[in-house]
Short mmCIF file of C-alpha atoms in Angstrom, two decimals:
data_model
loop_
_atom_site.label_atom_id
_atom_site.label_comp_id
_atom_site.label_asym_id
_atom_site.label_seq_id
_atom_site.Cartn_x
_atom_site.Cartn_y
_atom_site.Cartn_z
CA MET G 25 -24.10 2.09 34.84
CA ALA G 26 -21.99 0.12 32.40
CA ASN G 27 -23.41 -1.16 29.15
CA LYS G 28 -23.72 -4.94 28.98
CA TYR G 29 -22.74 -7.19 26.11
CA ILE G 30 -22.70 -10.95 25.79
CA ASP G 31 -19.29 -12.57 25.26
CA LEU G 32 -18.60 -16.12 24.10
CA THR G 33 -18.82 -17.53 27.63
CA GLY G 34 -22.14 -15.80 28.19
CA LEU G 35 -23.47 -16.88 24.80
CA THR G 36 -22.53 -20.50 25.53
CA ARG G 37 -24.28 -20.30 28.90
CA PHE G 38 -27.36 -18.68 27.32
CA LEU G 39 -27.57 -21.38 24.63
CA THR G 40 -27.29 -24.11 27.28
CA LYS G 41 -30.10 -22.47 29.26
CA VAL G 42 -32.33 -22.17 26.17
CA LYS G 43 -31.77 -25.83 25.26
CA SER G 44 -32.57 -26.87 28.82
CA TRP G 45 -35.72 -24.72 28.85
CA VAL G 46 -36.89 -26.17 25.50
CA THR G 47 -36.36 -29.72 26.78
CA ASP G 48 -38.18 -28.88 30.03
CA GLN G 49 -41.15 -27.71 27.94
CA GLY G 50 -41.36 -31.18 26.39
CA TYR G 51 -39.95 -30.27 22.99
CA GLN G 52 -37.52 -32.61 21.27
CA THR G 53 -34.29 -32.00 19.42
CA SER G 54 -34.11 -32.76 15.70
CA ALA G 55 -32.05 -35.89 16.48
CA GLN G 56 -34.75 -37.10 18.90
CA VAL G 57 -37.46 -36.46 16.29
CA GLU G 58 -35.48 -38.37 13.63
CA GLN G 59 -35.05 -41.27 16.06
CA ALA G 60 -38.78 -41.31 16.87
CA ILE G 61 -39.68 -41.27 13.17
CA ALA G 62 -37.32 -44.16 12.42
CA SER G 63 -38.64 -46.19 15.37
CA LYS G 64 -42.14 -46.02 13.85
CA GLY G 65 -40.83 -47.36 10.53
CA PHE G 66 -41.07 -44.07 8.64
CA GLU G 67 -38.37 -42.68 6.40
CA THR G 68 -35.88 -40.25 7.98
CA THR G 69 -34.39 -37.30 6.10
CA THR G 70 -31.09 -39.19 5.78
CA GLY G 71 -32.81 -42.24 4.32
CA ALA G 72 -34.94 -40.12 2.00
CA GLN G 73 -31.82 -38.30 0.74
CA ALA G 74 -30.08 -41.60 0.03
CA LYS G 75 -33.09 -42.83 -1.95
CA ALA G 76 -33.28 -39.54 -3.88
CA ASP G 77 -29.57 -39.80 -4.75
CA ALA G 78 -30.03 -43.39 -5.93
CA ALA G 79 -33.04 -42.39 -8.06
CA LYS G 80 -31.05 -39.56 -9.62
CA THR G 81 -28.17 -41.90 -10.47
CA ALA G 82 -30.59 -44.40 -12.01
CA ALA G 83 -32.33 -41.70 -14.05
CA VAL G 84 -29.00 -40.43 -15.44
CA ALA G 85 -28.00 -43.97 -16.39
CA GLU G 86 -31.36 -44.52 -18.12
CA VAL G 87 -31.05 -41.28 -20.09
CA LYS G 88 -27.56 -42.27 -21.26
CA GLU G 89 -28.84 -45.73 -22.23
CA LEU G 90 -31.55 -44.14 -24.38
CA GLY G 91 -28.83 -42.29 -26.33
CA TYR G 92 -29.34 -38.79 -25.01
CA GLN G 93 -26.25 -36.62 -24.62
CA SER G 94 -24.91 -35.11 -21.44
CA SER G 95 -24.45 -31.35 -21.18
CA ALA G 96 -20.68 -31.82 -21.58
CA GLN G 97 -21.23 -33.76 -24.83
CA VAL G 98 -23.59 -31.07 -26.16
CA GLU G 99 -21.14 -28.30 -25.26
CA SER G 100 -18.33 -30.19 -27.00
CA ALA G 101 -20.43 -30.52 -30.17
CA ILE G 102 -21.28 -26.80 -30.08
CA THR G 103 -17.67 -25.70 -29.72
CA ALA G 104 -16.55 -28.13 -32.45
CA LYS G 105 -18.80 -26.23 -34.87
CA GLY G 106 -17.30 -22.92 -33.78
CA TYR G 107 -20.31 -21.62 -31.87
CA ALA G 108 -19.97 -19.80 -28.56
CA THR G 109 -21.10 -21.60 -25.42
CA VAL G 110 -22.46 -20.03 -22.27
CA SER G 111 -19.16 -20.60 -20.47
CA SER G 112 -17.10 -19.03 -23.28
CA VAL G 113 -19.41 -16.01 -23.41
CA ASP G 114 -19.29 -15.75 -19.61
CA SER G 115 -15.48 -15.83 -19.65
CA LYS G 116 -15.36 -13.07 -22.29
CA VAL G 117 -17.82 -10.96 -20.29
CA GLY G 118 -15.78 -11.62 -17.14
CA ALA G 119 -12.58 -10.54 -18.90
CA ALA G 120 -14.27 -7.35 -20.15
CA LYS G 121 -15.55 -6.60 -16.62
CA THR G 122 -12.06 -7.09 -15.20
CA GLU G 123 -10.52 -4.81 -17.81
CA LEU G 124 -13.15 -2.12 -17.19
CA GLN G 125 -12.68 -2.36 -13.40
CA GLU G 126 -8.91 -2.01 -13.80
CA LYS G 127 -9.42 1.15 -15.88
CA ILE G 128 -11.85 2.56 -13.31
CA ASP G 129 -9.43 1.76 -10.47
CA ALA G 130 -6.57 3.43 -12.34
CA ALA G 131 -8.66 6.55 -13.00
CA VAL G 132 -9.83 6.82 -9.39
CA ALA G 133 -6.41 6.06 -7.93
CA SER G 134 -4.86 8.86 -9.94
CA ALA G 135 -7.44 11.49 -8.95
CA PHE G 136 -5.27 12.63 -6.02
CA THR G 137 -1.51 12.78 -5.69
CA TYR G 138 -0.15 12.94 -2.17
CA LYS G 139 2.61 15.56 -1.99
CA GLY G 140 3.62 15.57 1.69
CA VAL G 141 3.15 17.44 4.97
CA LYS G 142 3.10 21.18 5.78
CA ALA G 143 2.85 22.69 9.26
CA THR G 144 0.19 25.30 8.35
CA LYS G 145 -2.20 26.03 5.50
CA ALA G 146 -0.21 29.22 4.76
CA GLU G 147 2.76 27.01 3.77
CA LEU G 148 0.85 25.33 0.94
CA PRO G 149 2.48 26.21 -2.41
CA ALA G 150 0.74 28.89 -4.49
CA GLU G 151 2.44 27.91 -7.77
CA GLY G 152 3.46 24.77 -9.64
CA ASN G 153 0.43 22.78 -8.47
CA LYS G 154 -1.54 20.26 -10.51
CA THR G 155 -5.23 19.53 -10.03
CA GLY G 156 -5.42 16.72 -7.49
CA ASP G 157 -2.24 17.54 -5.55
CA VAL G 158 -2.87 16.85 -1.85
CA TRP G 159 -1.00 18.08 1.24
CA HIS G 160 -1.53 17.16 4.89
CA VAL G 161 -1.50 20.14 7.27
CA THR G 162 -0.51 19.27 10.85
CA ALA G 163 -1.93 22.47 12.42
CA ASP G 164 -5.52 21.37 11.79
CA ALA G 165 -4.86 17.70 10.90
CA GLY G 166 -6.58 18.33 7.57
CA GLU G 167 -5.90 17.38 3.98
CA TYR G 168 -6.02 20.01 1.25
CA ALA G 169 -6.38 19.36 -2.49
CA TRP G 170 -5.58 21.77 -5.32
CA ASP G 171 -8.73 22.22 -7.46
CA GLY G 172 -6.92 24.04 -10.25
CA THR G 173 -7.21 27.53 -8.74
CA LYS G 174 -7.17 27.17 -4.94
CA TRP G 175 -6.68 24.76 -2.02
CA GLU G 176 -9.88 22.95 -0.91
CA ALA G 177 -10.17 21.22 2.46
CA LEU G 178 -10.89 17.50 2.06
CA GLY G 179 -11.53 16.75 5.70
CA GLY G 180 -10.25 17.13 9.19
CA ASN G 181 -10.51 15.74 12.66
CA ILE G 182 -13.66 13.84 13.51
CA ASP G 183 -14.97 14.17 17.04
CA LEU G 184 -15.61 10.65 18.34
CA SER G 185 -16.30 11.70 21.93
CA ALA G 186 -20.01 10.84 21.61
CA TYR G 187 -19.19 7.22 20.81
CA MET G 188 -19.04 4.51 23.43
CA LEU G 189 -15.60 3.41 24.55
CA LYS G 190 -14.60 -0.22 24.81
CA THR G 191 -13.95 0.37 28.52
CA ASP G 192 -17.64 1.33 28.93
CA MET G 193 -18.65 -2.22 28.01
CA VAL G 194 -18.97 -5.00 30.59
CA ALA G 195 -19.71 -8.64 29.78
CA ILE G 196 -22.94 -9.99 31.20
CA THR G 197 -22.22 -12.59 33.88
CA THR G 198 -23.42 -16.18 33.90
CA ALA G 199 -25.34 -15.38 37.10
CA GLU G 200 -27.24 -12.63 35.25
CA ILE G 201 -28.01 -15.10 32.46
CA ASP G 202 -29.20 -17.65 35.01
CA GLN G 203 -31.53 -14.97 36.46
CA LEU G 204 -33.22 -14.66 33.05
CA PHE G 205 -34.33 -18.29 33.35
CA ALA G 206 -35.15 -18.28 37.06
#
């Protein structure tokens, strides 16, 4: 028996069926609920948001009228006196993080040096190697790294035969989805 998965067509069909089932149960969509609330004279979420935005604008204007400073004005005064602001400290920390990450990346990237391909492990050079030299060996499809005294296997073929193949998957049909709601 093939394994079933739901593709975009099936997902669309399933969503349509769920919406229909919810409506059949007497539940309403959010748009229907908003409309019902408005018809009773109550505030909808859209109306409440508009009022909240207007109140915020009025509060900011009142604070400015009373002579209080905005955060931008305070930050400007701080920097004029030569003090560090949160944003300037954050940018310095960010720059330090970037520099550290670049150094880490450079150190990790240089841990191994790819040298090429050999047909067998016996062909790997016994002399003139540096720690981190890596060769690919076609006989066993493995990579070997020089550890300073000998060649160490880094990996090899991975058996994926236990994994499911794409061809083992079959999309669930709309008829099978319809059966779920029958």
